[in-house]
Coordinates of C-alpha atoms in Angstrom, one line a residue:
Chain A
R1 CA 23.7 -6.0 11.9
K2 CA 23.4 -4.9 8.1
E3 CA 24.5 -7.2 5.2
V4 CA 26.2 -4.1 3.6
E5 CA 27.4 -1.2 5.1
Q6 CA 28.5 2.5 3.9
D7 CA 29.6 5.2 5.2
P8 CA 26.1 7.7 4.3
G9 CA 28.4 11.0 4.0
P10 CA 27.9 12.9 2.7
F11 CA 32.0 13.7 0.7
N12 CA 32.8 17.5 0.4
V13 CA 35.5 17.4 -1.6
P14 CA 36.5 20.4 -4.7
E15 CA 37.0 19.7 -8.4
G16 CA 40.1 17.5 -9.0
A17 CA 40.3 16.2 -5.8
T18 CA 40.6 12.4 -5.2
V19 CA 38.2 10.8 -2.4
A20 CA 37.5 7.7 -1.8
F21 CA 34.9 5.9 -0.5
N22 CA 34.1 1.5 2.0
C23 CA 32.2 -0.2 1.5
T24 CA 32.1 -3.7 4.6
Y25 CA 30.5 -6.8 3.6
S26 CA 29.1 -10.0 6.4
N27 CA 28.4 -12.5 4.2
S28 CA 32.1 -14.4 4.3
A29 CA 30.2 -16.5 0.7
S30 CA 29.6 -13.3 -1.3
Q31 CA 31.2 -14.4 -4.6
S32 CA 29.6 -10.6 -6.9
F33 CA 30.2 -6.9 -5.7
F34 CA 29.5 -4.3 -7.8
W35 CA 29.7 0.0 -7.1
Y36 CA 26.4 1.4 -8.9
R37 CA 26.5 5.7 -9.1
Q38 CA 22.2 6.7 -8.5
D39 CA 21.1 10.5 -9.8
C40 CA 19.2 12.4 -7.4
R41 CA 15.6 11.2 -7.3
K42 CA 16.5 8.4 -10.9
E43 CA 17.0 5.0 -10.4
P44 CA 20.5 3.5 -9.2
K45 CA 23.1 2.2 -12.7
L46 CA 25.4 -0.1 -13.1
L47 CA 28.9 2.0 -13.1
M48 CA 31.6 -1.5 -13.0
S49 CA 32.5 -4.1 -10.9
V50 CA 34.7 -5.3 -8.1
Y51 CA 37.1 -7.8 -9.6
S52 CA 39.0 -10.1 -7.1
S53 CA 42.2 -8.4 -8.8
G54 CA 41.0 -4.9 -8.3
N55 CA 40.1 -3.4 -11.6
E56 CA 40.2 0.5 -13.1
D57 CA 37.4 2.1 -15.6
G58 CA 39.4 6.1 -16.7
R59 CA 39.3 7.8 -13.6
F60 CA 37.7 5.0 -11.3
T61 CA 40.0 2.3 -9.6
A62 CA 38.0 -0.5 -7.2
Q63 CA 39.5 -3.3 -4.9
L64 CA 37.9 -6.0 -3.1
N65 CA 39.8 -7.3 0.6
R66 CA 37.6 -10.5 0.4
A67 CA 40.0 -10.9 3.5
S68 CA 38.6 -8.5 6.2
Q69 CA 35.3 -7.9 3.5
Y70 CA 35.9 -4.6 2.2
I71 CA 34.9 -3.3 -0.7
S72 CA 36.6 0.4 -2.1
L73 CA 35.9 3.1 -4.8
L74 CA 38.8 5.6 -5.7
I75 CA 37.7 8.1 -7.5
R76 CA 40.2 10.8 -9.3
D77 CA 40.8 14.4 -10.8
S78 CA 36.7 14.6 -9.0
K79 CA 33.8 17.0 -11.6
L80 CA 30.8 18.1 -10.8
S81 CA 29.5 15.2 -12.9
D82 CA 30.6 13.1 -10.8
S83 CA 27.5 14.4 -8.1
A84 CA 25.5 11.5 -7.3
T85 CA 25.7 9.2 -4.2
Y86 CA 26.8 5.6 -4.8
L87 CA 25.8 2.1 -4.1
C88 CA 28.1 -1.1 -2.8
V89 CA 26.7 -3.8 -4.1
V90 CA 27.2 -7.6 -2.8
R91 CA 25.9 -11.2 -4.1
P92 CA 25.5 -13.6 -1.5
M93 CA 26.6 -16.8 -3.0
E94 CA 23.2 -18.7 -1.4
Y95 CA 21.1 -16.3 -2.7
G96 CA 21.3 -17.4 -6.1
N97 CA 21.2 -13.3 -8.6
K98 CA 19.4 -11.9 -6.3
L99 CA 21.7 -8.3 -4.8
V100 CA 21.8 -6.8 -1.8
F101 CA 22.3 -2.8 -1.7
G102 CA 24.0 -0.8 1.2
A103 CA 22.5 2.4 2.0
G104 CA 25.2 4.8 -0.2
T105 CA 27.5 7.2 -0.2
I106 CA 26.7 10.5 -0.9
L107 CA 29.7 13.5 -2.7
R108 CA 29.1 16.4 -3.8
V109 CA 31.6 17.8 -6.3
K110 CA 31.5 21.4 -6.1
S111 CA 33.4 24.0 -7.7
Chain B
N1 CA 15.5 0.2 -26.6
A2 CA 13.3 1.2 -23.5
G3 CA 14.9 -1.9 -21.0
V4 CA 12.0 -2.0 -18.3
T5 CA 9.3 0.3 -18.4
Q6 CA 6.8 1.2 -15.3
T7 CA 3.9 3.0 -14.1
P8 CA 2.9 5.0 -13.1
K9 CA 6.1 7.2 -12.2
F10 CA 4.0 8.8 -9.3
Q11 CA 1.1 7.7 -7.5
V12 CA -0.9 9.6 -3.4
L13 CA -3.4 7.0 -1.8
K14 CA -4.7 7.4 0.4
T15 CA -4.8 4.4 3.5
G16 CA -6.7 1.4 2.9
Q17 CA -6.9 1.8 -1.2
S18 CA -5.4 -1.1 -3.3
M19 CA -3.5 0.1 -6.6
T20 CA -0.7 -2.2 -9.2
L21 CA 2.4 -1.4 -9.7
Q22 CA 3.4 -2.6 -13.8
C23 CA 6.8 -3.5 -14.2
A24 CA 7.9 -4.1 -18.1
Q25 CA 11.1 -5.5 -19.4
D26 CA 12.6 -5.8 -23.5
M27 CA 15.7 -7.2 -23.2
N28 CA 14.9 -11.2 -22.5
H29 CA 15.6 -11.6 -19.7
N30 CA 14.6 -14.4 -17.6
S31 CA 14.7 -12.3 -13.1
M32 CA 12.9 -9.5 -12.6
Y33 CA 12.8 -7.7 -8.6
W34 CA 10.7 -5.4 -6.8
Y35 CA 12.7 -3.3 -4.8
R36 CA 11.2 -0.2 -2.4
Q37 CA 14.2 2.6 -1.3
D38 CA 13.7 4.7 1.6
P39 CA 16.2 7.8 3.5
G40 CA 19.5 5.9 4.8
M41 CA 18.0 3.1 3.8
G42 CA 19.2 1.9 0.4
L43 CA 16.9 -0.2 -1.4
R44 CA 15.1 -3.6 0.5
L45 CA 13.6 -6.3 -2.3
I46 CA 10.1 -6.4 -2.1
Y47 CA 9.8 -10.0 -4.3
Y48 CA 11.6 -11.0 -7.1
S49 CA 10.5 -13.7 -9.7
A50 CA 13.6 -15.9 -10.9
S51 CA 11.9 -17.3 -13.9
E52 CA 8.8 -16.8 -16.2
G53 CA 6.2 -19.0 -13.4
T54 CA 8.0 -18.5 -10.7
T55 CA 7.7 -15.6 -7.2
D56 CA 9.7 -15.5 -4.2
K57 CA 9.8 -13.4 -1.0
G58 CA 12.4 -10.8 -0.5
E59 CA 13.3 -9.4 3.0
V60 CA 10.5 -6.9 3.5
P61 CA 7.5 -8.6 1.7
N62 CA 4.4 -8.0 4.2
G63 CA 2.0 -5.6 2.3
Y64 CA 2.6 -6.6 -0.7
N65 CA 1.4 -8.8 -3.7
V66 CA 3.1 -9.7 -7.2
S67 CA 2.1 -12.0 -10.3
R68 CA 4.8 -12.0 -13.3
L69 CA 2.5 -12.2 -16.0
N70 CA 4.4 -13.5 -17.9
K71 CA 8.3 -13.4 -19.0
R72 CA 8.5 -9.7 -20.4
E73 CA 6.0 -8.7 -17.6
F74 CA 5.9 -8.3 -13.0
S75 CA 3.4 -6.8 -11.5
L76 CA 2.7 -5.5 -7.6
R77 CA 0.1 -4.9 -5.5
L78 CA -0.5 -2.7 -2.6
E79 CA -4.0 -4.8 -1.7
S80 CA -4.4 -2.1 1.7
A81 CA -2.0 0.2 1.5
A82 CA -0.7 1.5 4.8
P83 CA 1.6 5.1 5.2
S84 CA 5.0 2.6 6.2
Q85 CA 4.1 1.7 1.9
T86 CA 5.2 5.4 1.2
S87 CA 8.4 5.3 -0.7
V88 CA 9.7 5.0 -4.7
Y89 CA 9.6 1.7 -5.4
F90 CA 12.3 -0.5 -7.9
C91 CA 12.2 -2.9 -10.7
A92 CA 14.6 -4.5 -12.0
S93 CA 15.8 -7.6 -14.3
T94 CA 18.8 -9.6 -14.8
E95 CA 19.5 -11.9 -16.9
G96 CA 20.7 -15.5 -15.5
G97 CA 24.4 -16.1 -16.8
D98 CA 24.9 -11.3 -15.9
V99 CA 23.9 -10.2 -12.9
R100 CA 23.6 -6.6 -13.8
A101 CA 20.7 -4.3 -12.5
F102 CA 19.1 -2.6 -14.7
F103 CA 16.0 -0.7 -13.1
G104 CA 12.7 0.7 -13.6
Q105 CA 12.8 5.2 -13.6
G106 CA 10.3 4.9 -10.1
T107 CA 7.2 5.2 -9.0
R108 CA 6.9 7.7 -5.9
L109 CA 4.4 6.4 -3.5
T110 CA 3.1 8.2 -1.5
V111 CA 0.4 6.9 1.5
V112 CA -1.8 9.6 3.5

């Protein structure tokens, strides 16, 4: 079983739609959680950290459910520019500062 | 502010050739990493360096060696390239108390 699993998609949505991605992780001792965004043929960049209480950044909302070991990302009012691959990232406690990446979920927003 | 710089951006090697991928960061970060990214596999850690003078194996270290030359630079060497090493390679760095990773632009390596 992969340490971090994501639905690869692609998710094809119209502009203005709300879309949600889920990610599950296997290591219950994981400490930190993130969503990264990766544009086609580019490097990953941090989108947002995920906190236990949930957090929001504009149109993006991230949630963490420790009991069920999953993380979610909700994007409201999708824009064409949101088209990218979204990577779920986890830092297991025993790994120090090492990060474990999911394979990513592809989002395509169409006009 | 350059951040993390990788060279080269593209490379084609013949099986058995060797090469070194260079990475440098100007953010004074302690930790540096080398990942490879293959379709459907996500980023997999090859080697990392928690601080200057230390290196450790990651998930897929076979066929690679690394050198943490100083705090700024972390190089990845392929001694005898194989087609299975065809991939996109990313270097990254983090500061100790902040595990947000900053990535270089990647090296697209093809081994024929």
